[in-house]
mmCIF file of C-alpha atoms and ligand atoms in Angstrom:
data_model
loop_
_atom_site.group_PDB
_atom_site.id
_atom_site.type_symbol
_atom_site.label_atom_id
_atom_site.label_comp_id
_atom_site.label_asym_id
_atom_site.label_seq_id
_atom_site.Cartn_x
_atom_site.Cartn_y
_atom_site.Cartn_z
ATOM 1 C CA UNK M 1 91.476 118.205 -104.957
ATOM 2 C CA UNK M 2 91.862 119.563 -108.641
ATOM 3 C CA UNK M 3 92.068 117.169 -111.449
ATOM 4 C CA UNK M 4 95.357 118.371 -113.266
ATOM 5 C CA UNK M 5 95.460 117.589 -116.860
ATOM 6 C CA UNK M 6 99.010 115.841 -117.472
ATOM 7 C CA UNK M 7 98.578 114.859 -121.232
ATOM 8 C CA UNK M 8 96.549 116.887 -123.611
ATOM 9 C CA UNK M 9 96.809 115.283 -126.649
ATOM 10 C CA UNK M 10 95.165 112.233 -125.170
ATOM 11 C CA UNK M 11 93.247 114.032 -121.969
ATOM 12 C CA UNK M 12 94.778 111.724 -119.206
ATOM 13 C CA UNK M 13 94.856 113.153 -116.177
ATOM 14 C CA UNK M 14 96.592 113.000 -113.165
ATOM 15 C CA UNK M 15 93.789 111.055 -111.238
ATOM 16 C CA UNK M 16 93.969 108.584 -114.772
ATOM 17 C CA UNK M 17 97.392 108.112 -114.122
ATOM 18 C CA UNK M 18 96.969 107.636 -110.121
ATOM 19 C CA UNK M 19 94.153 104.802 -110.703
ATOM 20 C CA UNK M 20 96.295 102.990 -113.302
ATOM 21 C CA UNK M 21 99.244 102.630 -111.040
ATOM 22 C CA UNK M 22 96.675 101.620 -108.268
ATOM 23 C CA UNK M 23 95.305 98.924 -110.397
ATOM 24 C CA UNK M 24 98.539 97.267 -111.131
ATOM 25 C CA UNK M 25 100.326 98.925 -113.577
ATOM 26 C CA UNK M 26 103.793 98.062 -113.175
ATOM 27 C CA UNK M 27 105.599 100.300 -115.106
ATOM 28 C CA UNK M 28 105.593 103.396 -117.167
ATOM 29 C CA UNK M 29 106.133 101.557 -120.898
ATOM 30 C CA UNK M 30 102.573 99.971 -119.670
ATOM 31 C CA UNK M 31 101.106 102.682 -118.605
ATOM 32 C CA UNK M 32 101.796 104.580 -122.033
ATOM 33 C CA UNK M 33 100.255 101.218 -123.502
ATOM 34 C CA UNK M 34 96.976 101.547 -121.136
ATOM 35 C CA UNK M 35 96.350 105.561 -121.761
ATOM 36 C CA UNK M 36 98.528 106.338 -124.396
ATOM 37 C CA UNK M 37 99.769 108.901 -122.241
ATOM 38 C CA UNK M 38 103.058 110.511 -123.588
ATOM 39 C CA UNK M 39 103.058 108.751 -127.262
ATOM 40 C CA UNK M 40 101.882 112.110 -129.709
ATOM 41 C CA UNK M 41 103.797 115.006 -128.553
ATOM 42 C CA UNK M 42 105.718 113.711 -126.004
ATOM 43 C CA UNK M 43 106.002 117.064 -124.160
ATOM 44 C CA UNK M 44 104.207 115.615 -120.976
ATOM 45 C CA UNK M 45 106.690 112.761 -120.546
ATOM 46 C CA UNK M 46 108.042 113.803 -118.008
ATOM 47 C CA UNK M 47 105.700 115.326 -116.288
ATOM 48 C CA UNK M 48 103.444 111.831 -116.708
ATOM 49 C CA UNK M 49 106.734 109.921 -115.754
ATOM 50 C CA UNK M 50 107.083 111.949 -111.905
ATOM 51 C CA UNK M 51 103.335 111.337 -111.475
ATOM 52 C CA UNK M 52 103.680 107.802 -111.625
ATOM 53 C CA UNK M 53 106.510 107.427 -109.714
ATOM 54 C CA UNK M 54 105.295 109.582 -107.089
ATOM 55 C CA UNK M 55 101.922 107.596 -107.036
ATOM 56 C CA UNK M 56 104.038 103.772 -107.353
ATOM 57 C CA UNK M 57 106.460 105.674 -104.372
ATOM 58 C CA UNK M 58 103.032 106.590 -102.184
ATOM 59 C CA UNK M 59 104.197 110.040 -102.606
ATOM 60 C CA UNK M 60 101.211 112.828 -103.907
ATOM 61 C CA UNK M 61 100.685 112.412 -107.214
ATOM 62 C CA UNK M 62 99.436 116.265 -106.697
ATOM 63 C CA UNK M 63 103.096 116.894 -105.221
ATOM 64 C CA UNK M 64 104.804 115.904 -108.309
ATOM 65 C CA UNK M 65 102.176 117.552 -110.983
ATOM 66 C CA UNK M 66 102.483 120.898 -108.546
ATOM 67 C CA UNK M 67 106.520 120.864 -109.037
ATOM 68 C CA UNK M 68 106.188 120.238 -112.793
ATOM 69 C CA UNK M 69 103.631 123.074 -112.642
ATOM 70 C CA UNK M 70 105.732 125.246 -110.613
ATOM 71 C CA UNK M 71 108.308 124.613 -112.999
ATOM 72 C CA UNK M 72 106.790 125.239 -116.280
ATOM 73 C CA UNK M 73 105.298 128.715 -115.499
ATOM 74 C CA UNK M 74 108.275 129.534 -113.352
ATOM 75 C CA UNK M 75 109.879 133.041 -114.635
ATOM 76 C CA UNK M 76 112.592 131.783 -117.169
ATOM 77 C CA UNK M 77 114.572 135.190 -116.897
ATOM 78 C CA UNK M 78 114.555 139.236 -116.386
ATOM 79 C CA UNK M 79 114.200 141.013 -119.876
ATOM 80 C CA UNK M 80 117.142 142.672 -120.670
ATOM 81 C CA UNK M 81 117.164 146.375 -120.339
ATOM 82 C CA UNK M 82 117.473 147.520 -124.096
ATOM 83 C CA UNK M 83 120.903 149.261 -124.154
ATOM 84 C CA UNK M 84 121.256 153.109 -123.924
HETATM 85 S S1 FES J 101 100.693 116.191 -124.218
HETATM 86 FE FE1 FES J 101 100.941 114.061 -123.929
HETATM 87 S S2 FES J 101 101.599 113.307 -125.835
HETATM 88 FE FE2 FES J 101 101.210 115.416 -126.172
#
Protein backbone atom coordinates (compact mmCIF):
# COMPACT_ATOMS: atom_id res chain seq x y z
CA UNK A 1 0.00 0.00 0.00
CA UNK A 2 1.05 3.74 -0.70
CA UNK A 3 2.27 5.84 2.09
CA UNK A 4 -0.06 9.00 1.77
CA UNK A 5 1.42 12.10 3.09
CA UNK A 6 -1.37 13.67 5.50
CA UNK A 7 0.69 16.67 6.95
CA UNK A 8 3.31 18.43 4.98
CA UNK A 9 4.50 20.92 7.05
CA UNK A 10 5.67 18.31 9.51
CA UNK A 11 5.89 15.07 6.94
CA UNK A 12 3.58 12.71 9.03
CA UNK A 13 2.11 10.32 7.20
CA UNK A 14 -0.70 8.27 7.20
CA UNK A 15 1.22 5.04 8.31
CA UNK A 16 2.77 7.76 11.28
CA UNK A 17 -0.55 8.42 12.24
CA UNK A 18 -1.78 4.56 12.02
CA UNK A 19 1.28 3.39 14.38
CA UNK A 20 0.60 6.18 16.90
CA UNK A 21 -2.97 5.23 17.43
CA UNK A 22 -1.70 1.53 17.54
CA UNK A 23 0.68 2.34 20.25
CA UNK A 24 -1.77 3.92 22.54
CA UNK A 25 -2.53 7.15 21.61
CA UNK A 26 -5.75 7.97 22.99
CA UNK A 27 -6.79 10.87 21.42
CA UNK A 28 -6.23 13.36 18.72
CA UNK A 29 -4.99 16.53 21.16
CA UNK A 30 -2.13 13.71 21.90
CA UNK A 31 -1.51 12.75 18.84
CA UNK A 32 -0.89 16.49 17.63
CA UNK A 33 1.44 16.50 20.86
CA UNK A 34 3.39 13.17 19.61
CA UNK A 35 3.83 14.33 15.69
CA UNK A 36 2.88 17.70 15.71
CA UNK A 37 0.61 16.79 13.11
CA UNK A 38 -1.96 19.62 12.32
CA UNK A 39 -0.26 22.54 14.59
CA UNK A 40 1.50 24.98 11.48
CA UNK A 41 -1.00 25.30 8.82
CA UNK A 42 -3.67 23.49 10.03
CA UNK A 43 -5.02 22.65 6.54
CA UNK A 44 -4.58 18.79 7.16
CA UNK A 45 -6.73 18.78 10.30
CA UNK A 46 -9.11 17.25 9.14
CA UNK A 47 -7.86 15.11 6.99
CA UNK A 48 -5.30 13.88 10.06
CA UNK A 49 -8.49 13.91 12.35
CA UNK A 50 -10.60 11.02 9.86
CA UNK A 51 -7.33 9.04 9.74
CA UNK A 52 -7.24 8.57 13.26
CA UNK A 53 -10.56 7.88 13.83
CA UNK A 54 -10.76 5.51 11.12
CA UNK A 55 -7.54 3.73 12.46
CA UNK A 56 -8.95 4.04 16.60
CA UNK A 57 -12.57 2.71 14.72
CA UNK A 58 -10.47 -0.40 12.90
CA UNK A 59 -11.68 1.15 9.81
CA UNK A 60 -8.71 1.74 6.77
CA UNK A 61 -6.82 4.41 7.58
CA UNK A 62 -6.28 4.26 3.54
CA UNK A 63 -10.26 4.50 3.34
CA UNK A 64 -10.43 7.73 5.07
CA UNK A 65 -7.10 9.45 3.41
CA UNK A 66 -8.72 8.08 -0.16
CA UNK A 67 -12.16 10.09 0.65
CA UNK A 68 -10.23 13.20 1.77
CA UNK A 69 -8.26 12.66 -1.46
CA UNK A 70 -11.22 12.11 -3.51
CA UNK A 71 -12.49 15.12 -2.09
CA UNK A 72 -9.81 17.60 -2.46
CA UNK A 73 -9.13 17.05 -6.22
CA UNK A 74 -12.79 16.46 -6.83
CA UNK A 75 -14.05 18.97 -9.76
CA UNK A 76 -15.32 22.03 -7.68
CA UNK A 77 -17.56 23.28 -10.70
CA UNK A 78 -18.15 23.66 -14.71
CA UNK A 79 -16.55 27.02 -15.98
CA UNK A 80 -19.04 29.23 -16.96
CA UNK A 81 -19.56 29.71 -20.61
CA UNK A 82 -18.38 33.44 -21.10
CA UNK A 83 -21.63 35.20 -22.19
CA UNK A 84 -22.42 35.93 -25.90
S1 LIG B 1 -0.11 20.45 6.47
FE1 LIG B 1 -0.25 19.84 8.55
S2 LIG B 1 0.02 21.65 9.68
FE2 LIG B 1 0.31 22.24 7.61
Amino acid sequence: MAVMIVCICHRVSDRDIARAARQGCASFDELQEQLRVGTACGACGDCARDTFDAERGGTSCAAAAGTWIAMQFAPKSAPQAAAA
